[in-house]
C-alpha positions as a printed NumPy array, in Angstrom:
array([[ 98.545, 124.682, 144.202],
       [ 98.412, 128.452, 143.529],
       [ 97.204, 129.862, 140.048],
       [100.275, 131.958, 139.911],
       [102.537, 128.969, 140.469],
       [100.625, 126.789, 137.816],
       [101.06 , 129.747, 135.468],
       [104.708, 130.008, 136.123],
       [105.289, 126.358, 135.692],
       [103.387, 126.219, 132.444],
       [105.491, 129.048, 131.146],
       [108.775, 127.106, 131.85 ],
       [107.282, 124.007, 130.616],
       [106.372, 125.599, 127.138],
       [109.592, 127.482, 126.695],
       [111.644, 124.275, 127.451],
       [112.641, 121.776, 124.776],
       [109.513, 119.76 , 125.713],
       [107.519, 121.095, 122.545],
       [110.535, 122.206, 120.637],
       [108.577, 124.833, 118.952],
       [109.723, 126.502, 115.834],
       [110.248, 130.228, 115.535],
       [107.01 , 130.702, 113.559],
       [104.896, 128.484, 115.903],
       [102.946, 129.685, 118.679],
       [102.556, 127.666, 122.11 ],
       [ 98.705, 127.046, 121.089],
       [ 99.871, 125.789, 117.772],
       [102.328, 123.547, 119.28 ],
       [ 99.782, 122.287, 121.823],
       [ 97.341, 121.659, 119.048],
       [100.027, 119.453, 117.407],
       [100.028, 117.337, 120.426],
       [ 96.276, 117.05 , 120.558],
       [ 96.262, 115.641, 117.111],
       [ 98.119, 112.613, 118.723],
       [ 94.729, 111.889, 120.488],
       [ 92.661, 111.697, 117.248],
       [ 90.837, 108.611, 116.582],
       [ 91.98 , 106.144, 114.077],
       [ 95.625, 107.182, 114.146],
       [ 96.455, 103.739, 115.827],
       [ 99.013, 105.268, 118.273],
       [ 97.078, 105.443, 121.85 ],
       [ 96.115, 101.537, 121.613],
       [ 99.752, 100.6  , 121.171],
       [101.066, 103.028, 123.966],
       [ 98.381, 101.463, 126.212],
       [ 99.474,  98.129, 125.041],
       [103.134,  98.875, 126.084],
       [102.067, 100.19 , 129.514],
       [100.12 ,  97.036, 130.092],
       [103.216,  95.076, 129.227],
       [105.351,  96.972, 131.651],
       [102.806,  96.235, 134.196],
       [102.53 ,  92.767, 133.686],
       [106.418,  92.322, 133.584],
       [106.464,  93.884, 136.963],
       [103.818,  91.584, 138.348],
       [105.543,  88.621, 136.951],
       [108.623,  89.523, 138.445],
       [107.311,  90.242, 141.82 ],
       [105.391,  86.845, 141.787],
       [108.633,  85.072, 140.61 ],
       [110.495,  86.877, 143.612],
       [107.823,  86.147, 146.268],
       [106.934,  89.971, 146.174],
       [109.604,  90.721, 148.529],
       [110.842,  93.672, 146.431],
       [107.223,  94.969, 146.062],
       [106.682,  94.934, 149.814],
       [109.792,  96.675, 150.777],
       [109.479,  99.312, 147.772],
       [105.83 , 100.169, 148.969],
       [106.946, 100.401, 152.578],
       [109.79 , 102.749, 151.692],
       [107.391, 104.693, 149.31 ],
       [104.85 , 105.064, 152.142],
       [107.634, 106.486, 154.526],
       [108.805, 108.856, 151.954],
       [105.43 , 110.092, 151.18 ],
       [104.394, 110.412, 154.705],
       [107.707, 112.538, 155.314],
       [106.771, 114.729, 152.332],
       [103.228, 115.385, 153.602],
       [104.705, 116.513, 157.048],
       [106.658, 119.173, 154.91 ],
       [104.19 , 120.191, 152.351],
       [100.501, 119.559, 152.877],
       [ 99.045, 116.671, 150.726],
       [ 96.582, 119.266, 148.948],
       [ 99.737, 120.807, 147.524],
       [102.265, 117.989, 147.216],
       [ 99.696, 115.589, 145.554],
       [ 98.996, 117.772, 142.485],
       [102.71 , 118.874, 142.31 ],
       [103.96 , 115.175, 142.063],
       [101.101, 114.277, 139.476],
       [101.956, 117.229, 137.393],
       [105.873, 116.371, 137.6  ],
       [104.792, 112.659, 136.653],
       [102.768, 113.796, 133.709],
       [105.591, 116.175, 132.54 ],
       [108.092, 113.242, 132.798],
       [105.789, 111.029, 130.723],
       [104.896, 113.597, 127.92 ],
       [108.67 , 114.899, 127.952],
       [109.788, 111.332, 127.324],
       [107.398, 110.659, 124.639],
       [107.914, 113.771, 122.826],
       [111.791, 113.141, 122.739],
       [111.076, 109.758, 121.504],
       [108.799, 111.096, 118.659],
       [111.103, 113.772, 117.9  ],
       [114.142, 111.235, 117.474],
       [111.877, 109.184, 115.146],
       [110.705, 112.368, 113.138],
       [114.383, 113.326, 112.568],
       [114.91 , 109.898, 110.867],
       [111.857, 109.698, 108.899],
       [111.363, 113.45 , 108.041],
       [114.79 , 115.022, 108.322],
       [113.843, 118.167, 106.35 ],
       [111.263, 118.985, 109.277],
       [108.839, 120.501, 107.19 ],
       [106.06 , 118.479, 108.216],
       [105.141, 117.091, 111.513],
       [105.057, 113.245, 112.084],
       [101.582, 113.452, 113.19 ],
       [100.232, 115.188, 110.383],
       [101.994, 112.573, 108.245],
       [100.397, 109.758, 110.031],
       [ 96.91 , 111.382, 110.159],
       [ 97.306, 111.903, 106.136],
       [ 98.477, 108.367, 105.693],
       [ 95.491, 106.863, 107.667],
       [ 92.998, 109.191, 105.634],
       [ 94.431, 108.476, 102.314],
       [ 94.482, 104.685, 102.996],
       [ 90.709, 104.797, 103.874],
       [ 90.027, 106.538, 100.541],
       [ 87.798, 105.03 ,  97.871],
       [ 89.558, 102.476,  95.445],
       [ 89.632, 104.519,  92.182],
       [ 90.641, 103.297,  88.849],
       [ 91.41 , 106.197,  86.145],
       [ 91.765, 105.234,  82.789],
       [ 93.362, 107.295,  79.984],
       [ 96.662, 108.8  ,  79.   ],
       [ 98.692, 111.81 ,  77.803],
       [ 98.481, 115.004,  79.88 ],
       [ 94.803, 114.568,  80.604],
       [ 95.184, 111.571,  83.071],
       [ 98.282, 112.974,  84.793],
       [ 96.641, 116.203,  85.431],
       [ 93.673, 114.197,  87.04 ],
       [ 96.093, 112.216,  89.022],
       [ 97.801, 115.111,  90.43 ],
       [ 94.779, 115.987,  92.281],
       [ 93.051, 112.94 ,  93.231],
       [ 96.08 , 111.645,  95.049],
       [ 95.206, 114.212,  97.785],
       [ 91.891, 112.258,  98.36 ],
       [ 93.101, 108.626,  98.295],
       [ 96.056, 106.413,  98.066],
       [ 94.056, 103.566,  96.501],
       [ 94.348, 104.814,  93.057],
       [ 95.276, 102.639,  89.918],
       [ 96.03 , 104.576,  86.749],
       [ 95.393, 102.487,  83.53 ],
       [ 97.527, 103.867,  80.892],
       [ 97.615, 103.425,  77.193],
       [100.856, 101.957,  75.447],
       [ 99.667, 102.867,  71.776],
       [102.028, 106.025,  71.588],
       [104.4  , 105.964,  68.842],
       [105.543, 109.592,  68.54 ],
       [108.353, 111.678,  70.196],
       [110.714, 110.121,  72.651],
       [108.571, 107.085,  73.211],
       [108.237, 106.412,  69.663],
       [111.997, 106.506,  69.024],
       [112.497, 104.152,  71.857],
       [109.837, 101.817,  70.66 ],
       [111.237, 101.664,  67.109],
       [114.921, 101.386,  68.105],
       [114.94 ,  99.272,  70.998],
       [111.522,  97.477,  70.893],
       [110.24 ,  98.386,  74.191],
       [106.615,  99.443,  74.931],
       [106.292, 103.343,  74.877],
       [106.977, 104.822,  78.468],
       [106.092, 108.422,  77.998],
       [102.475, 108.425,  79.363],
       [103.374, 106.099,  82.167],
       [106.226, 108.388,  83.147],
       [103.871, 111.274,  83.339],
       [101.631, 109.517,  85.527],
       [104.311, 108.103,  87.81 ],
       [105.468, 111.959,  88.228],
       [102.047, 113.016,  88.749],
       [101.448, 110.385,  91.712],
       [105.018, 110.962,  93.277],
       [104.669, 111.762,  96.906],
       [107.942, 112.903,  97.786],
       [111.225, 113.257,  96.467],
       [110.822, 116.462,  94.434],
       [114.443, 116.412,  92.986],
       [113.887, 112.756,  91.852],
       [110.58 , 113.723,  90.095],
       [112.178, 116.641,  88.301],
       [115.009, 114.301,  87.4  ],
       [112.353, 111.847,  85.946],
       [110.895, 114.443,  83.72 ],
       [114.114, 116.022,  82.597],
       [114.47 , 116.038,  79.147],
       [117.858, 116.127,  77.213],
       [118.678, 119.091,  74.969],
       [122.032, 118.149,  73.737],
       [124.108, 114.934,  72.97 ],
       [124.077, 112.364,  70.118],
       [121.126, 110.228,  70.302],
       [119.795, 111.866,  73.422],
       [118.236, 115.085,  72.345],
       [114.385, 114.92 ,  73.173],
       [114.555, 112.036,  75.283],
       [113.427, 112.331,  78.846],
       [115.517, 110.629,  81.713],
       [112.382, 108.863,  82.854],
       [111.817, 107.361,  79.63 ],
       [115.416, 105.951,  79.421],
       [115.157, 104.933,  82.848],
       [111.846, 102.968,  82.095],
       [113.397, 101.449,  79.129],
       [116.53 , 100.232,  80.807],
       [114.338,  98.918,  83.799],
       [112.255,  97.121,  81.262],
       [115.405,  95.35 ,  79.829],
       [116.687,  94.527,  83.328],
       [113.476,  93.207,  84.918],
       [112.111,  91.476,  81.801],
       [108.837,  93.735,  81.109],
       [107.237,  97.135,  81.512],
       [104.939,  95.892,  84.392],
       [107.97 ,  95.184,  86.735],
       [109.943,  98.404,  85.499],
       [107.021, 100.493,  86.487],
       [106.675,  98.814,  89.962],
       [110.28 ,  99.446,  90.367],
       [110.079, 103.01 ,  89.36 ],
       [107.022, 103.667,  91.615],
       [109.192, 102.592,  94.709],
       [111.853, 105.092,  93.634],
       [109.242, 107.756,  93.506],
       [107.362, 106.724,  96.534],
       [103.982, 107.216,  94.485],
       [100.544, 106.926,  96.04 ],
       [ 98.728, 104.133,  94.252],
       [100.016, 102.185,  91.247],
       [100.343, 102.731,  87.613],
       [ 99.673, 100.084,  85.23 ],
       [ 99.822,  99.575,  81.35 ],
       [ 96.649,  98.432,  79.838],
       [ 98.431,  95.642,  78.117],
       [101.933,  94.404,  77.507],
       [101.186,  93.645,  73.84 ],
       [102.803,  95.75 ,  71.285],
       [ 99.699,  97.471,  70.094],
       [ 99.266,  99.603,  66.995],
       [ 96.425, 101.95 ,  66.368],
       [ 94.759, 102.263,  62.783],
       [ 91.895, 104.625,  61.978],
       [ 89.297, 104.582,  59.089],
       [ 88.789, 108.103,  57.833],
       [ 85.534, 109.483,  56.163],
       [ 87.509, 110.123,  52.839],
       [ 88.284, 106.342,  52.762],
       [ 91.992, 106.561,  54.021],
       [ 93.125, 103.954,  56.621],
       [ 95.869, 105.496,  58.735],
       [ 98.219, 103.456,  60.744],
       [100.028, 104.519,  63.92 ],
       [ 98.816, 106.738,  66.744],
       [100.856, 109.842,  65.831],
       [ 99.811, 109.591,  62.051],
       [ 96.119, 109.58 ,  62.879],
       [ 96.162, 112.963,  64.449],
       [ 98.38 , 114.368,  61.632],
       [ 96.023, 112.988,  58.993],
       [ 93.338, 115.557,  60.017],
       [ 90.49 , 113.522,  58.639],
       [ 87.257, 112.674,  60.349],
       [ 87.672, 109.568,  62.198],
       [ 84.718, 106.878,  61.447],
       [ 86.328, 103.814,  63.008],
       [ 89.399, 102.951,  65.055],
       [ 90.968,  99.816,  66.127],
       [ 94.137,  98.078,  66.752],
       [ 96.51 ,  95.238,  65.904],
       [ 96.547,  92.688,  67.155],
       [ 92.671,  92.836,  67.304],
       [ 92.308,  91.321,  70.993],
       [ 95.333,  92.316,  73.06 ],
       [ 95.457,  90.659,  76.409],
       [ 94.661,  92.889,  79.441],
       [ 97.247,  93.01 ,  82.27 ],
       [ 95.659,  90.698,  85.037],
       [ 96.413,  93.366,  87.669],
       [ 94.269,  95.996,  85.686],
       [ 91.391,  93.346,  85.647],
       [ 91.703,  92.871,  89.378],
       [ 91.867,  96.609,  89.979],
       [ 88.805,  97.1  ,  88.121],
       [ 87.052,  94.213,  90.121],
       [ 87.945,  95.798,  93.374],
       [ 87.335,  99.479,  92.541],
       [ 84.56 , 101.677,  94.293],
       [ 84.911, 104.393,  91.629],
       [ 85.979, 104.439,  87.964],
       [ 86.966, 107.709,  85.948],
       [ 87.558, 107.603,  82.248],
       [ 89.484, 110.56 ,  80.726],
       [ 90.197, 113.503,  80.299],
       [ 92.658, 113.176,  77.387],
       [ 92.584, 112.749,  73.75 ],
       [ 89.701, 110.757,  72.797],
       [ 91.071, 108.548,  70.042],
       [ 94.67 , 108.369,  70.969],
       [ 94.763, 108.332,  74.937],
       [ 91.148, 107.207,  76.148],
       [ 89.632, 104.884,  73.558],
       [ 93.138, 102.899,  73.116],
       [ 92.705, 101.34 ,  76.623],
       [ 88.945, 100.394,  75.842],
       [ 90.18 ,  98.462,  72.627],
       [ 91.463,  95.992,  74.995],
       [ 88.29 ,  94.057,  75.118],
       [ 88.827,  92.393,  78.638],
       [ 89.212,  96.005,  80.122],
       [ 85.865,  97.059,  78.472],
       [ 83.929,  94.056,  79.467],
       [ 85.237,  94.459,  83.318],
       [ 84.251,  97.952,  83.463],
       [ 80.856,  97.305,  81.954],
       [ 80.292,  94.365,  84.623],
       [ 80.745,  96.682,  87.448],
       [ 77.6  ,  98.482,  89.101],
       [ 79.815, 101.288,  90.821],
       [ 79.835, 105.066,  90.103],
       [ 81.508, 105.653,  86.79 ],
       [ 82.153, 109.006,  85.113],
       [ 83.594, 110.327,  81.912],
       [ 85.439, 113.61 ,  82.038],
       [ 84.929, 115.121,  78.848],
       [ 87.624, 117.472,  77.093],
       [ 87.141, 121.271,  77.267],
       [ 88.395, 121.756,  73.828],
       [ 88.059, 119.927,  70.37 ],
       [ 91.385, 118.419,  69.123],
       [ 92.304, 119.088,  65.447],
       [ 92.605, 115.681,  63.542],
       [ 90.633, 113.912,  66.255],
       [ 87.329, 115.699,  67.424],
       [ 87.049, 118.627,  65.143],
       [ 83.436, 119.797,  65.449],
       [ 82.558, 117.1  ,  67.983],
       [ 79.798, 117.652,  70.717],
       [ 79.669, 116.107,  74.095],
       [ 77.469, 113.66 ,  72.851],
       [ 79.912, 112.688,  69.962],
       [ 82.64 , 111.735,  72.5  ],
       [ 80.233, 109.642,  74.378],
       [ 79.004, 107.915,  71.297],
       [ 82.497, 107.211,  70.018],
       [ 83.48 , 105.533,  73.303],
       [ 80.255, 103.559,  73.225],
       [ 81.028, 102.232,  69.577],
       [ 84.675, 101.625,  70.291],
       [ 84.06 ,  99.494,  73.504],
       [ 80.983,  97.924,  72.208],
       [ 78.989,  98.589,  75.471],
       [ 78.007, 101.299,  77.94 ],
       [ 80.856, 101.868,  80.363],
       [ 79.945, 104.984,  82.487],
       [ 76.583, 106.652,  83.484],
       [ 77.782, 110.197,  84.062],
       [ 79.565, 112.687,  81.942],
       [ 81.451, 115.816,  83.472],
       [ 81.072, 118.794,  81.217],
       [ 82.917, 122.229,  81.747],
       [ 80.205, 124.743,  82.019],
       [ 82.124, 128.177,  81.686],
       [ 83.546, 129.049,  78.199],
       [ 87.175, 130.129,  77.885],
       [ 88.022, 133.823,  77.567],
       [ 87.997, 135.531,  74.215],
       [ 91.632, 135.709,  74.054],
       [ 91.763, 131.99 ,  74.409],
       [ 89.15 , 131.32 ,  71.914],
       [ 91.081, 133.279,  69.312],
       [ 94.285, 131.404,  70.137],
       [ 92.602, 128.141,  69.735],
       [ 90.784, 129.181,  66.743],
       [ 93.97 , 129.657,  64.799],
       [ 94.753, 126.044,  65.33 ],
       [ 91.17 , 124.94 ,  64.343],
       [ 90.21 , 124.009,  67.826],
       [ 86.939, 125.215,  69.564],
       [ 85.189, 124.537,  72.733],
       [ 83.281, 121.172,  72.942],
       [ 79.676, 121.99 ,  72.481],
       [ 77.339, 120.828,  75.227],
       [ 74.299, 119.371,  73.61 ],
       [ 72.183, 118.586,  76.587],
       [ 69.426, 116.694,  74.577],
       [ 72.126, 114.739,  72.775],
       [ 73.637, 113.515,  75.982],
       [ 70.237, 112.704,  77.692],
       [ 69.175, 110.611,  74.691],
       [ 72.265, 108.66 ,  75.219],
       [ 70.928, 108.006,  78.762],
       [ 73.638, 109.8  ,  80.578],
       [ 73.47 , 111.947,  83.618],
       [ 75.294, 115.255,  83.435],
       [ 77.687, 116.859,  86.064],
       [ 78.017, 120.697,  84.746],
       [ 80.447, 122.328,  86.626],
       [ 83.532, 124.735,  86.371],
       [ 86.868, 122.987,  86.659],
       [ 88.947, 124.991,  84.026],
       [ 92.252, 126.673,  84.44 ],
       [ 93.432, 129.152,  82.063],
       [ 97.068, 130.418,  81.515],
       [ 96.815, 134.012,  80.833],
       [100.373, 134.115,  79.191],
       [ 99.881, 131.252,  76.737],
       [ 95.995, 131.102,  76.489],
       [ 95.992, 127.428,  76.907],
       [ 93.1  , 126.097,  78.828],
       [ 93.328, 122.888,  81.055],
       [ 91.524, 120.968,  83.704],
       [ 92.584, 122.231,  87.058],
       [ 93.917, 119.315,  89.131],
       [ 92.673, 120.35 ,  92.442],
       [ 89.359, 121.611,  91.327],
       [ 88.74 , 118.629,  89.196],
       [ 89.67 , 116.308,  92.065],
       [ 87.422, 117.83 ,  94.379],
       [ 84.296, 117.97 ,  92.131],
       [ 84.876, 114.249,  91.228],
       [ 85.162, 113.04 ,  94.931],
       [ 82.19 , 115.275,  95.981],
       [ 80.012, 113.748,  93.315],
       [ 81.241, 110.336,  94.423],
       [ 80.428, 110.814,  98.063],
       [ 77.006, 112.083,  97.087],
       [ 76.376, 109.023,  95.139],
       [ 77.479, 106.792,  97.982],
       [ 75.519, 108.778, 100.609],
       [ 72.307, 108.347,  98.668],
       [ 72.665, 104.83 ,  98.231]])
């Protein structure tokens, strides 16, 4: 076959509906998408080969059943036809043309089949089916991660690590008694859904509109002001399904989340704290508002039962992450469930605590990194992690001034104090600073990348 004929055929081939290239795609990009179907581990090629083998076996079975008469006549007719073709076009030309035509029909048929499936599964057309399959396989092979905490800190972490693994279990505190969650807890008697709602939204894989709806907060209406739709939805689902665990599972399906979100306990837990000035404060929201130095924290009932699925997730985990989040009102409440603390302590796997960047007035004023670690050790009654992640770079002067007005300052990194507690140190820069508001937060993507790279390094050196 001449080179010019090959080039001309390929041009027609690429411009046809075979590849269905979008206006912004080049032919090389489209071809690259097709080569992804040959990537190992996609579990596509083996099933195509199995289907081809099935067609072959079916044909052989029919030929045996009918005495092979159709096969004989078909082969003889095919031989006569090919002989006639070669008398017109030499075999060294007709052979490659027929092979090329056969491959064209195979790929064309497969492409149209895949496009039909894609239009059903991904009607928006924003993502290629092969890319979604590759991502699905990669995420399902990711490590089994248990992340423990609450508030905005845990949801910030989840938003990043969901791009590295689909095997995530978020263990969330249910001690909140303020805001919308507190109102629902007092008026209806359900467990507070707020932190769980934030984590579900953070792990949501699709349906951007549904996620925004879940986070929508009412601004008007008698009894509705301040409530988020997600909180009301979870409350209603709790009433319908019987408990918060089933409500969260149903909501997870609606939002198509990666992984699972679990309440630490289904027990109605109330926090209490003893302050240095002798006061005893009841209630999670009251502890922060008291603005005192916390010397002891606990909960009633004293020994709430852990959710069995939480214990199972910890038992099967490859990696445990504690924090970030408010030390006494988001992180430690989970560890006051003694079964959870004991389950974590019993695992010999990589475990890390993500320390907060700034101190929190009413909870950790004047705290150093080692103070955070010591508070967790005391509350849990045992050592739960071997490494602490510390933000290395200080916020800007503008942010420091803004926080100082609220009596909040960077958590001081006392290296020797941390080492004396027997902890390894992961010093890194994972901070995001909003230039308009002056707030500093952990950057979801940077934090996830550092945590997963640290985990892979630990696993590689085993």
